[in-house]
PDB file of C-alpha atoms in Angstrom:
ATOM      1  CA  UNK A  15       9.745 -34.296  15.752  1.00 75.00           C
ATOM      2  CA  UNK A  16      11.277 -36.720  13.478  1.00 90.00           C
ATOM      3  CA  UNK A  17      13.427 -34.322  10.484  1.00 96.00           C
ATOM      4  CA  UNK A  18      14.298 -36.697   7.366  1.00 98.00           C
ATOM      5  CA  UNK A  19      15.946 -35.813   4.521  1.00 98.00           C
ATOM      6  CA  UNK A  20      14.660 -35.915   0.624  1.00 98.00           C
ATOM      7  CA  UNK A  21      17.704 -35.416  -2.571  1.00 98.00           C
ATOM      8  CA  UNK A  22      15.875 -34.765  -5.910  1.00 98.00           C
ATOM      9  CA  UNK A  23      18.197 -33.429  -9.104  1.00 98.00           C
ATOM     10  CA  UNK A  24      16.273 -31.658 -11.847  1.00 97.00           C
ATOM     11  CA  UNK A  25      18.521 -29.582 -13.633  1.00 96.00           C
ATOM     12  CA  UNK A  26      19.331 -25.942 -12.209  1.00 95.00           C
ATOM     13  CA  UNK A  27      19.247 -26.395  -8.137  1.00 97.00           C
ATOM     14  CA  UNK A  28      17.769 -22.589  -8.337  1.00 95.00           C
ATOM     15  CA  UNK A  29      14.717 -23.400 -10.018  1.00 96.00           C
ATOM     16  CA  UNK A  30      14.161 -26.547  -7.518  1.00 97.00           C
ATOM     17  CA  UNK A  31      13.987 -24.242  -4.472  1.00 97.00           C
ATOM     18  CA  UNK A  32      10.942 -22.223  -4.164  1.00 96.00           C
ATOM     19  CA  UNK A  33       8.431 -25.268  -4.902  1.00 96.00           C
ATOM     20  CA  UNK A  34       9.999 -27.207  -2.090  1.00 98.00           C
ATOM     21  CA  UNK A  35      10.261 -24.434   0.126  1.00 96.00           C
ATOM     22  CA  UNK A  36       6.530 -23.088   0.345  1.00 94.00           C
ATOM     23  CA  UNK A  37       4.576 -25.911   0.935  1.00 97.00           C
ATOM     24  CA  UNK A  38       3.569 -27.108   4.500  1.00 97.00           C
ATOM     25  CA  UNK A  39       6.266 -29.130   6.553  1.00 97.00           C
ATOM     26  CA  UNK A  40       9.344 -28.281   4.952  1.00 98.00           C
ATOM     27  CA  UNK A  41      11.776 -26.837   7.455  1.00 98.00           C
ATOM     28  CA  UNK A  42      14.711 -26.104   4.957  1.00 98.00           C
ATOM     29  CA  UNK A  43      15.773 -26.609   1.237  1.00 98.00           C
ATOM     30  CA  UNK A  44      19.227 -26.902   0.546  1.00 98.00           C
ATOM     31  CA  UNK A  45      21.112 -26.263  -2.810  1.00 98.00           C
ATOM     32  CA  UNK A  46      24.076 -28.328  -3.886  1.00 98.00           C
ATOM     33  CA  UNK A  47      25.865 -31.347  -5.462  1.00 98.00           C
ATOM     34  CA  UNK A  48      25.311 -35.081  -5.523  1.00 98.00           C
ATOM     35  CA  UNK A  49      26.110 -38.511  -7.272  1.00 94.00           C
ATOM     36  CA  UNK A  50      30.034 -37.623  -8.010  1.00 95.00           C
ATOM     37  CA  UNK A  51      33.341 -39.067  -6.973  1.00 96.00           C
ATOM     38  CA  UNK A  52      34.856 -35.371  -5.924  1.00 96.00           C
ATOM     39  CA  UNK A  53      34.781 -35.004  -2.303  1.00 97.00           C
ATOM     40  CA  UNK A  54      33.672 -30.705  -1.440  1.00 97.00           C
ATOM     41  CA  UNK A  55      32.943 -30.097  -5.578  1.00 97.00           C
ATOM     42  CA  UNK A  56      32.951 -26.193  -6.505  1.00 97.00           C
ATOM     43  CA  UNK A  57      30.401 -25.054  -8.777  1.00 96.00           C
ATOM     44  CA  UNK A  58      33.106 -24.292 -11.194  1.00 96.00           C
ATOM     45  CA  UNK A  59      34.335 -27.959 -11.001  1.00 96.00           C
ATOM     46  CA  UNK A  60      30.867 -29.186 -11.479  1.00 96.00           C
ATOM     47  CA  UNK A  61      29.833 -27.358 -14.242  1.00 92.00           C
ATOM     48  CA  UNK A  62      33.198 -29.134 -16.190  1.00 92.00           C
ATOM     49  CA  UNK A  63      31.093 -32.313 -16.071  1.00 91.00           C
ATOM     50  CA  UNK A  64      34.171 -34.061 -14.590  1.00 94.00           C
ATOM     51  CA  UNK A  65      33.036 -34.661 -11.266  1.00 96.00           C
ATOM     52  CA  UNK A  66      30.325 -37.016 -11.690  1.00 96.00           C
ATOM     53  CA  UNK A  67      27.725 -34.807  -9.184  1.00 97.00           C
ATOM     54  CA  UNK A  68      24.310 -33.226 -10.461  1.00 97.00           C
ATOM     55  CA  UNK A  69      22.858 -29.800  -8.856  1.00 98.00           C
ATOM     56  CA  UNK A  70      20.492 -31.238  -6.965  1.00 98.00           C
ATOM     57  CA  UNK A  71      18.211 -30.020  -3.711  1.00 98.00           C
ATOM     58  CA  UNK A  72      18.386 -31.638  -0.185  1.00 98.00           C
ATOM     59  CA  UNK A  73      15.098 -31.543   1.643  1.00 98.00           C
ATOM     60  CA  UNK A  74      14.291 -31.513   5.238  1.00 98.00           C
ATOM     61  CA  UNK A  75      11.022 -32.562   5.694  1.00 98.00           C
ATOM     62  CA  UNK A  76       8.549 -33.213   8.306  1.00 98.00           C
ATOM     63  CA  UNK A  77       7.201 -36.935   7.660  1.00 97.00           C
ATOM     64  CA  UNK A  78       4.156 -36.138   9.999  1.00 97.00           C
ATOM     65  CA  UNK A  79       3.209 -33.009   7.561  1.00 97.00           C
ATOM     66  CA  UNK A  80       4.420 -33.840   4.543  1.00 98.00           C
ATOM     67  CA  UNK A  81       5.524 -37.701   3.096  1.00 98.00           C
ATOM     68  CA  UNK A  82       8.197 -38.661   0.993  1.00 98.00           C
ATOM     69  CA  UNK A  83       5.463 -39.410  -1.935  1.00 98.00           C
ATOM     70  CA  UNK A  84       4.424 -36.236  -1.585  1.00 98.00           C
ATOM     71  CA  UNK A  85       7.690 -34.700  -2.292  1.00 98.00           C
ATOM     72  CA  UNK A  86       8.120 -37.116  -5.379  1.00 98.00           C
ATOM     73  CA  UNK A  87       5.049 -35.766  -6.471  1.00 97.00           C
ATOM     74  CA  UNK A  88       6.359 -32.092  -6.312  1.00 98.00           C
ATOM     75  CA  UNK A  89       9.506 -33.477  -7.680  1.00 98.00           C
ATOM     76  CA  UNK A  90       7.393 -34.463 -10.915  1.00 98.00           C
ATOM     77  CA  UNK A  91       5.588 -31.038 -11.481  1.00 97.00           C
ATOM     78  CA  UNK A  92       8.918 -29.052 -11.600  1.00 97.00           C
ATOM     79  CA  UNK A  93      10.715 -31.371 -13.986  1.00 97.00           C
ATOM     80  CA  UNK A  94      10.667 -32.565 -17.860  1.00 97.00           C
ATOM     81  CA  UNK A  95      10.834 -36.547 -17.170  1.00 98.00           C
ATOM     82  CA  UNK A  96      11.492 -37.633 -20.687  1.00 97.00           C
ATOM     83  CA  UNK A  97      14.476 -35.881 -21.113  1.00 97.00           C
ATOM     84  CA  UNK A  98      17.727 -37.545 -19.868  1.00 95.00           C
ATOM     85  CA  UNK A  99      20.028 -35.389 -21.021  1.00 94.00           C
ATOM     86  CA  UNK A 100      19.627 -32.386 -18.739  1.00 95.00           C
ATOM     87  CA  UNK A 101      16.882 -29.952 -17.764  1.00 96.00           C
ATOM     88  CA  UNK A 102      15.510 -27.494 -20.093  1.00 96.00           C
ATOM     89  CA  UNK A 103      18.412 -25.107 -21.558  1.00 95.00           C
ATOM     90  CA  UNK A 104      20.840 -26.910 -19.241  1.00 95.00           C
ATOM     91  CA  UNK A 105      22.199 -29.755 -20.931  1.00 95.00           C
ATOM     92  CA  UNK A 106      24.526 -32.670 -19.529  1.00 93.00           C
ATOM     93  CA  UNK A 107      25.187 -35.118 -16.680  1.00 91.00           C
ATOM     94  CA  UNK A 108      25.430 -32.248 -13.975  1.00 95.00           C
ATOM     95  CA  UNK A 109      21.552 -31.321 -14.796  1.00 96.00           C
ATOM     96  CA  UNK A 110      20.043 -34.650 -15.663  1.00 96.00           C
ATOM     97  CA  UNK A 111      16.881 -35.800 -13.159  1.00 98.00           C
ATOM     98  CA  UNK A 112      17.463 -37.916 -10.525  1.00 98.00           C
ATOM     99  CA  UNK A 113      15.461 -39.112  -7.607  1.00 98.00           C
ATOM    100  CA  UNK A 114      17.754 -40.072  -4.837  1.00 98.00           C
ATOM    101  CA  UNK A 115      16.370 -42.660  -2.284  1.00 98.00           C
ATOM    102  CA  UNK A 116      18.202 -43.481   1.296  1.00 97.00           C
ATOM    103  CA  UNK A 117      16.144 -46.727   1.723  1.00 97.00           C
ATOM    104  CA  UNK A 118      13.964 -49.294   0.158  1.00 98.00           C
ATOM    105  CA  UNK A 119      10.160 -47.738   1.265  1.00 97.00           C
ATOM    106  CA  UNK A 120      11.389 -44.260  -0.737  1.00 98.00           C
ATOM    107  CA  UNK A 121      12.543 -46.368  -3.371  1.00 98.00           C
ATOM    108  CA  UNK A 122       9.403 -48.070  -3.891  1.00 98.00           C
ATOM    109  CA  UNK A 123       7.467 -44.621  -3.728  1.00 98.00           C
ATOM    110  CA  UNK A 124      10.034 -43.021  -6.391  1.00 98.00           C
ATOM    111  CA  UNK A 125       9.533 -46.339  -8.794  1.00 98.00           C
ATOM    112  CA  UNK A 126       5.443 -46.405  -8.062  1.00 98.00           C
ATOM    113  CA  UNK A 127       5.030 -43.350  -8.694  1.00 98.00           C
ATOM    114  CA  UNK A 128       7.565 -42.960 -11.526  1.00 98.00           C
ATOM    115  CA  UNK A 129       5.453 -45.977 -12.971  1.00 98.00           C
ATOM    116  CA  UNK A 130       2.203 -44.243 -12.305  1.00 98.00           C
ATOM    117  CA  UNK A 131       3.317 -41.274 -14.256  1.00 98.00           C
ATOM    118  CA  UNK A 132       4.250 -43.709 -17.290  1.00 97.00           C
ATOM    119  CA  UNK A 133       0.787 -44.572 -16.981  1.00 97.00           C
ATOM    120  CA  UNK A 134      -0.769 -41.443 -16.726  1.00 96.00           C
ATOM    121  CA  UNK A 135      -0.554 -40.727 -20.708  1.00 94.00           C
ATOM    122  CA  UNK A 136       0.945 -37.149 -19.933  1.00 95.00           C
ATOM    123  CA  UNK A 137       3.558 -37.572 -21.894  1.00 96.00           C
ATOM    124  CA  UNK A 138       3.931 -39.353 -25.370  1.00 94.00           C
ATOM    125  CA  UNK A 139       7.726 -40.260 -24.056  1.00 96.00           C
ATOM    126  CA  UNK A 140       8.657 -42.544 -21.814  1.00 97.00           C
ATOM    127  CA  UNK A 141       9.676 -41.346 -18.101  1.00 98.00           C
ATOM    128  CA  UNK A 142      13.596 -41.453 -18.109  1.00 98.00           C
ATOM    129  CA  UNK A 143      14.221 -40.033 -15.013  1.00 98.00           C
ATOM    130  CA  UNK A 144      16.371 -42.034 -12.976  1.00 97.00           C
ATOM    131  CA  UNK A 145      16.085 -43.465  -9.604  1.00 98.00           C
ATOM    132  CA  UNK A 146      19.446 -43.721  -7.976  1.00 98.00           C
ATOM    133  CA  UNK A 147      20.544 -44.606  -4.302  1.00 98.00           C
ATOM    134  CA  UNK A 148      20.973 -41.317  -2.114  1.00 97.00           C
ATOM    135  CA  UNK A 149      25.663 -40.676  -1.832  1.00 96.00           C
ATOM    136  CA  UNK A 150      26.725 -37.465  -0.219  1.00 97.00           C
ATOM    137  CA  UNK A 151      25.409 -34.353  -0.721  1.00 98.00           C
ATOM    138  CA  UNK A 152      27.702 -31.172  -0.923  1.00 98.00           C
ATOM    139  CA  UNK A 153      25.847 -27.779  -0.441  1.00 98.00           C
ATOM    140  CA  UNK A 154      26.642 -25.625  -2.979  1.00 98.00           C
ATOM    141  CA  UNK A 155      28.574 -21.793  -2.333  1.00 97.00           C
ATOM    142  CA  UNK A 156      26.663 -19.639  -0.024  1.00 97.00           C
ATOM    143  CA  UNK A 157      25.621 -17.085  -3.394  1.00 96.00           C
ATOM    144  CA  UNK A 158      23.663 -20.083  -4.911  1.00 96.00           C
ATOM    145  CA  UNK A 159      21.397 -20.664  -1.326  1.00 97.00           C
ATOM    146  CA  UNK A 160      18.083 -19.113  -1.862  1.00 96.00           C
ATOM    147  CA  UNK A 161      18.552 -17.766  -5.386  1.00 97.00           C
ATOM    148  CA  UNK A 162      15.132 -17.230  -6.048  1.00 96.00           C
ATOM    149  CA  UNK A 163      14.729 -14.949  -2.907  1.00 96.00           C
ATOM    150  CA  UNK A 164      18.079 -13.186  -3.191  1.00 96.00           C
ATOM    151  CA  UNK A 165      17.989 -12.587  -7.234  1.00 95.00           C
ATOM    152  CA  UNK A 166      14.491 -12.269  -7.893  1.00 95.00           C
ATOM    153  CA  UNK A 167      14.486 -10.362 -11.226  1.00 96.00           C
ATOM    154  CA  UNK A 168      17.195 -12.601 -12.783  1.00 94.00           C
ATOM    155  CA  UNK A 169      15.667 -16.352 -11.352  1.00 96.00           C
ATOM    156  CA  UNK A 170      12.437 -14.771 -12.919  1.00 95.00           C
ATOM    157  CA  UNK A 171      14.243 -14.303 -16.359  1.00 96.00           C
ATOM    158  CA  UNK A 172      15.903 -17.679 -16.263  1.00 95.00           C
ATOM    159  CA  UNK A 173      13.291 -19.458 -15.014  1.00 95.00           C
ATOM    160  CA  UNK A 174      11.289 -18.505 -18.083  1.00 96.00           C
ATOM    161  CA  UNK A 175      14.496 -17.670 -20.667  1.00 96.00           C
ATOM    162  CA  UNK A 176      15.531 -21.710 -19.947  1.00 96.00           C
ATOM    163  CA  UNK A 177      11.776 -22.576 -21.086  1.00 96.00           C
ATOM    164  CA  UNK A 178      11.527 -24.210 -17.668  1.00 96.00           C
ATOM    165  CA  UNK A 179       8.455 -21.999 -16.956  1.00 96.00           C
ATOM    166  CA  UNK A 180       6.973 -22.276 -20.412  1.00 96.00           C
ATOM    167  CA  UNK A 181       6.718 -26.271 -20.001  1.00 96.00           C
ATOM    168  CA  UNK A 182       5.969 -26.560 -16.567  1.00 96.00           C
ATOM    169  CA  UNK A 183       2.740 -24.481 -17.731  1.00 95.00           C
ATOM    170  CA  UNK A 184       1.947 -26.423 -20.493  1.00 95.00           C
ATOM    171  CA  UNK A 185       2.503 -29.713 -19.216  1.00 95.00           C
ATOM    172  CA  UNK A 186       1.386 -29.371 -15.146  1.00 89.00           C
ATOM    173  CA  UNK A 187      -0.651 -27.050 -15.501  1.00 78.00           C
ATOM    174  CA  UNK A 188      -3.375 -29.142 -13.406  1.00 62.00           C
TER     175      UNK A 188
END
């Protein structure tokens, strides 16, 4: 079996676990940092917005089960894509989308299908989520792995607190 690796950022890495995690050829979802100039970035040093790195998620995928389009797709659903500027109630450049590509056929997915979104009419805003080449990933501290899973009352509460939840509903809900 052939494992590759996805990175998507979209704001809190907790809230980008579970949607990767349950579907069908996704052997493990990783939480942690991307994109900065840091080398081994604590969550503490991230959060300063001095590092450069976004929470983002590190996929290992199946390609035979699941493609890389398919994960941009799932990428879309659990994301606001016209806003820039961070995530929901997490704002700045450690929680703004990003779709990280490692080579030019997932770059042309992200952009086609970042295009096809544009075209959809979902959203009266333009699609300003960026599509950057895949750097080094850093997982985050051990307490931040599997949030959802290991804090379920609290992810609940901020899932829906940071109007994540709310949105997703109103704006996926197909």
């Amino acid at each position: 079996m052939a494992v590759k690796k996805a990175v998507f950022a979209g704001g809190c890495f907790w809230c980008m676990v579970k949607p990767f995690e349950t579907q069908p050829g996704i052997l493990s979802v990783t939480s942690g940092y991307t994109g900065g100039h840091v080398p081994n970035p604590t969550y503490e040093q991230v959060t300063t917005g001095t590092t450069g790195h976004t929470e983002a998620v590190e996929i290992e995928y199946d390609p035979e089960i699941i493609t890389y389009a398919q994960l941009v797709e799932i990428y879309w659903q659990q994301t606001d894509p016209t806003d820039a500027l961070g995530q929901f109630a997490d704002r700045g450049d450690s929680y703004r989308p990003v779709i990280y590509y490692s080579d030019e056929a997932e770059r042309e997915a992200a952009e086609n299908s970042k295009q096809q979104l544009q075209a959809s009419g979902r959203f009266d805003q333009p699609i300003v989520t960026k599509i950057e080449p895949r750097t080094t990933f850093y997982p985050a501290e051990e307490y931040h792995q599997d949030y959802y899973k290991k804090n379920k009352i609290h992810y609940q509460l901020y899932r829906e607190g940071s109007g994540r939840a709310g949105f997703l509903r109103k704006n996926w809900k197909d």
